[in-house]
Short mmCIF file of C-alpha atoms in Angstrom, two decimals:
data_model
loop_
_atom_site.label_atom_id
_atom_site.label_comp_id
_atom_site.label_asym_id
_atom_site.label_seq_id
_atom_site.Cartn_x
_atom_site.Cartn_y
_atom_site.Cartn_z
CA MET A 20 -58.57 96.50 -108.59
CA THR A 21 -62.34 96.34 -107.99
CA ARG A 22 -64.27 95.62 -111.20
CA VAL A 23 -67.73 97.21 -111.44
CA PHE A 24 -70.64 96.74 -113.86
CA LEU A 25 -73.47 99.31 -114.15
CA VAL A 26 -77.10 98.62 -115.09
CA ASP A 27 -79.28 101.73 -115.40
CA ASP A 28 -81.59 102.91 -118.17
CA HIS A 29 -80.62 106.57 -117.75
CA GLU A 30 -77.47 107.36 -119.73
CA VAL A 31 -76.75 110.49 -117.68
CA VAL A 32 -76.77 108.42 -114.47
CA ARG A 33 -74.54 105.73 -115.98
CA ARG A 34 -72.06 108.28 -117.30
CA GLY A 35 -71.97 110.16 -114.02
CA VAL A 36 -71.42 107.02 -111.93
CA ALA A 37 -68.88 105.60 -114.38
CA ASP A 38 -66.88 108.84 -114.44
CA LEU A 39 -66.99 109.03 -110.66
CA LEU A 40 -65.75 105.47 -110.18
CA ASP A 41 -63.17 105.52 -112.98
CA ARG A 42 -61.41 108.45 -111.28
CA GLU A 43 -60.43 106.08 -108.48
CA ASN A 44 -57.14 104.21 -108.87
CA ASP A 45 -58.50 101.02 -107.36
CA ILE A 46 -61.85 100.82 -109.22
CA GLU A 47 -62.53 99.99 -112.88
CA VAL A 48 -65.92 100.10 -114.64
CA VAL A 49 -65.81 97.02 -116.90
CA GLY A 50 -69.24 97.34 -118.52
CA GLU A 51 -72.61 99.07 -118.72
CA CYS A 52 -76.13 98.14 -119.80
CA ASP A 53 -79.34 100.16 -120.14
CA GLY A 54 -81.79 97.33 -119.44
CA ALA A 55 -82.32 93.82 -118.12
CA ALA A 56 -82.56 91.95 -121.43
CA HIS A 57 -78.85 91.73 -122.24
CA ALA A 58 -77.40 92.56 -118.83
CA LEU A 59 -76.89 89.04 -117.47
CA GLY A 60 -74.87 87.86 -120.46
CA ARG A 61 -72.65 90.92 -120.37
CA ILE A 62 -72.15 90.62 -116.62
CA LEU A 63 -71.12 86.99 -116.95
CA ALA A 64 -68.73 87.92 -119.76
CA THR A 65 -66.99 90.67 -117.78
CA ARG A 66 -67.03 88.94 -114.34
CA PRO A 67 -67.26 92.08 -112.16
CA ASP A 68 -66.72 92.10 -108.41
CA VAL A 69 -69.57 94.57 -107.82
CA VAL A 70 -72.75 95.10 -109.84
CA LEU A 71 -74.67 98.37 -109.44
CA LEU A 72 -78.30 97.74 -110.43
CA ASP A 73 -81.16 100.17 -110.89
CA VAL A 74 -84.26 98.73 -109.17
CA ARG A 75 -86.66 99.82 -111.93
CA LEU A 76 -85.72 99.04 -115.52
CA PRO A 77 -87.84 99.58 -118.65
CA ASP A 78 -87.76 95.91 -119.63
CA GLY A 79 -87.54 94.17 -116.28
CA ASN A 80 -86.78 94.32 -112.60
CA GLY A 81 -83.32 95.03 -111.20
CA ILE A 82 -84.06 92.91 -108.14
CA ASP A 83 -84.92 89.87 -110.24
CA LEU A 84 -81.74 90.52 -112.23
CA CYS A 85 -79.81 90.63 -108.94
CA ARG A 86 -81.11 87.16 -108.08
CA GLU A 87 -80.13 85.85 -111.53
CA VAL A 88 -76.64 87.32 -111.27
CA LEU A 89 -76.05 85.76 -107.85
CA ALA A 90 -77.39 82.39 -108.99
CA ALA A 91 -74.80 82.39 -111.79
CA MET A 92 -72.02 84.23 -109.91
CA PRO A 93 -72.42 83.70 -106.15
CA GLN A 94 -69.19 85.60 -105.48
CA ALA A 95 -70.53 88.83 -107.02
CA ARG A 96 -71.70 91.67 -104.78
CA CYS A 97 -74.87 93.46 -105.89
CA ILE A 98 -75.83 96.99 -104.82
CA MET A 99 -79.29 98.30 -105.71
CA LEU A 100 -79.23 101.92 -106.90
CA THR A 101 -82.58 103.72 -106.96
CA ALA A 102 -84.29 107.09 -106.86
CA TYR A 103 -87.04 105.74 -104.60
CA ASP A 104 -86.88 105.16 -100.85
CA ASP A 105 -89.29 102.22 -100.93
CA ASP A 106 -89.60 99.79 -97.98
CA GLU A 107 -90.94 97.02 -100.18
CA ALA A 108 -88.02 97.34 -102.58
CA VAL A 109 -85.59 97.24 -99.63
CA TYR A 110 -87.21 94.00 -98.44
CA ALA A 111 -87.07 92.57 -101.96
CA ALA A 112 -83.39 93.54 -102.27
CA VAL A 113 -82.57 91.72 -99.03
CA LEU A 114 -84.48 88.65 -100.18
CA ALA A 115 -82.68 88.68 -103.53
CA GLY A 116 -79.29 88.72 -101.82
CA ALA A 117 -78.19 92.30 -102.48
CA VAL A 118 -75.55 93.59 -100.06
CA GLY A 119 -76.56 97.23 -100.44
CA TYR A 120 -79.43 99.56 -101.29
CA VAL A 121 -78.50 103.19 -101.96
CA LEU A 122 -80.42 106.20 -103.23
CA LYS A 123 -79.28 108.07 -106.34
CA ASP A 124 -78.91 111.28 -104.35
CA ILE A 125 -76.05 109.68 -102.38
CA ARG A 126 -72.90 111.81 -102.24
CA GLY A 127 -70.17 110.70 -104.62
CA ASN A 128 -67.64 109.85 -101.93
CA ARG A 129 -70.20 107.69 -100.11
CA LEU A 130 -71.01 105.75 -103.29
CA VAL A 131 -67.32 105.10 -103.87
CA ASP A 132 -67.00 103.98 -100.25
CA SER A 133 -70.04 101.70 -100.64
CA VAL A 134 -68.48 100.01 -103.67
CA ARG A 135 -65.20 99.48 -101.82
CA ARG A 136 -66.94 98.11 -98.73
CA ALA A 137 -69.12 95.77 -100.77
CA ALA A 138 -66.08 94.44 -102.64
CA ALA A 139 -64.36 93.86 -99.30
CA GLY A 140 -67.26 91.70 -98.11
CA ALA A 141 -69.28 94.18 -96.05
CA THR A 142 -73.09 94.22 -95.97
CA LEU A 143 -74.42 97.74 -96.50
CA ILE A 144 -78.05 97.00 -95.57
CA ASP A 145 -78.39 97.55 -91.84
CA ALA A 146 -78.72 94.55 -89.55
CA ALA A 147 -82.12 95.67 -88.19
CA THR A 148 -83.69 95.59 -91.66
CA ARG A 149 -82.24 92.17 -92.43
CA HIS A 150 -83.47 90.87 -89.08
CA ARG A 151 -87.03 92.12 -89.71
CA VAL A 152 -87.14 90.38 -93.08
CA THR A 153 -85.81 87.14 -91.64
CA GLU A 154 -88.30 87.15 -88.77
CA ARG A 155 -91.23 87.78 -91.08
CA MET A 156 -90.24 84.88 -93.28
CA ARG A 157 -89.82 82.57 -90.27
CA HIS A 158 -93.42 83.07 -89.18
CA GLY A 159 -95.03 82.42 -92.54
CA ALA A 160 -97.75 84.42 -94.25
CA ASP A 161 -101.48 84.66 -93.51
CA ASP A 162 -102.56 85.58 -97.05
CA PRO A 163 -105.30 83.07 -98.03
CA ARG A 164 -103.58 82.42 -101.36
CA PHE A 165 -100.87 80.52 -99.50
CA ASP A 166 -103.44 77.92 -98.41
CA MET A 167 -103.39 76.65 -102.01
CA LEU A 168 -99.72 75.66 -101.74
CA THR A 169 -98.59 72.17 -100.86
CA THR A 170 -96.16 71.63 -98.00
CA ARG A 171 -93.31 71.15 -100.48
CA GLU A 172 -94.22 74.32 -102.37
CA LYS A 173 -94.18 76.26 -99.10
CA GLN A 174 -90.72 74.85 -98.34
CA VAL A 175 -89.50 75.91 -101.78
CA LEU A 176 -91.03 79.38 -101.38
CA SER A 177 -89.33 79.86 -98.02
CA LEU A 178 -85.96 79.06 -99.58
CA VAL A 179 -86.69 81.33 -102.56
CA ALA A 180 -87.30 84.11 -100.05
CA ASP A 181 -83.94 83.32 -98.43
CA GLY A 182 -82.34 84.13 -101.80
CA LEU A 183 -81.41 80.58 -102.83
CA SER A 184 -81.18 79.59 -106.49
CA ASN A 185 -83.02 76.55 -107.87
CA ARG A 186 -79.79 74.56 -107.69
CA GLN A 187 -79.20 75.53 -104.05
CA ILE A 188 -82.83 74.74 -103.15
CA GLY A 189 -82.45 71.34 -104.79
CA ALA A 190 -79.35 70.63 -102.71
CA GLU A 191 -81.15 71.75 -99.54
CA LEU A 192 -84.26 69.60 -100.14
CA GLY A 193 -82.68 66.68 -101.98
CA LEU A 194 -84.44 67.46 -105.26
CA ALA A 195 -83.29 67.76 -108.86
CA GLU A 196 -82.89 71.33 -110.12
CA LYS A 197 -85.56 70.70 -112.79
CA THR A 198 -87.98 69.50 -110.10
CA VAL A 199 -87.41 72.68 -108.10
CA LYS A 200 -88.05 74.74 -111.23
CA ASN A 201 -91.37 72.94 -111.67
CA TYR A 202 -92.32 73.66 -108.03
CA VAL A 203 -91.48 77.34 -108.47
CA SER A 204 -93.57 77.55 -111.65
CA SER A 205 -96.47 75.82 -109.90
CA LEU A 206 -96.47 78.03 -106.81
CA LEU A 207 -96.22 81.20 -108.91
CA ALA A 208 -99.22 80.07 -110.96
CA LYS A 209 -101.25 79.34 -107.81
CA LEU A 210 -100.37 82.74 -106.34
CA GLY A 211 -101.11 84.54 -109.61
CA LEU A 212 -97.61 85.99 -109.78
CA GLU A 213 -94.96 86.34 -112.49
CA SER A 214 -91.66 86.34 -110.60
CA ARG A 215 -89.86 84.86 -107.61
CA THR A 216 -89.41 88.31 -106.11
CA GLN A 217 -93.15 89.00 -106.24
CA ALA A 218 -93.82 85.74 -104.39
CA ALA A 219 -91.30 86.56 -101.67
CA LEU A 220 -92.73 90.07 -101.31
CA LEU A 221 -96.27 88.69 -101.00
CA GLN A 222 -95.14 86.56 -98.08
CA VAL A 223 -93.36 89.50 -96.43
CA GLN A 224 -96.40 91.74 -96.85
CA GLY A 225 -98.71 89.07 -95.48
CA THR A 226 -96.73 88.79 -92.26
CA ALA A 227 -96.54 92.58 -91.92
CA ARG A 228 -100.31 92.95 -91.51
#
């Protein structure tokens, strides 16, 4: 049985997706949430296999929530569900570790198939998109704001963009998790940003020019 959790601020969307998935014998919707504020706690309590996340939430960002979910539950599989075909959001989803990015006008049978494939370990974002993101991150950004970062902060940012949690970055660089958190806070302040996803997107956009 594949356990699924839904995060979307539109009740009609949640009900439609839940009804669609619950009709399947091998899929169970174990929880729903209409925003980011309480979603993480409920997701951790229900331990789903697949989390369907709206990209745009009234009180937060579904992509940031995706990163938080995977930091706490690395085995979970996150699929971004959105009404917008947005290249930047696709890049951000890849960087956050999502395995899929689907539009809300997807046919019901394809959504069910996407959930099953994600639970089975498949990556739904095409290889070409993932490769473009990886290559852009490898070459660094030319935005002048990045000149303010120290070498260590740039290392931390690169690993943030790879989707690593603070704990994983600490293990990679031989630093305490609290030290990594301080580096992340510092680099965000220097870049004038509020979230890890914004920082990763800034680097992607800088290399795209």
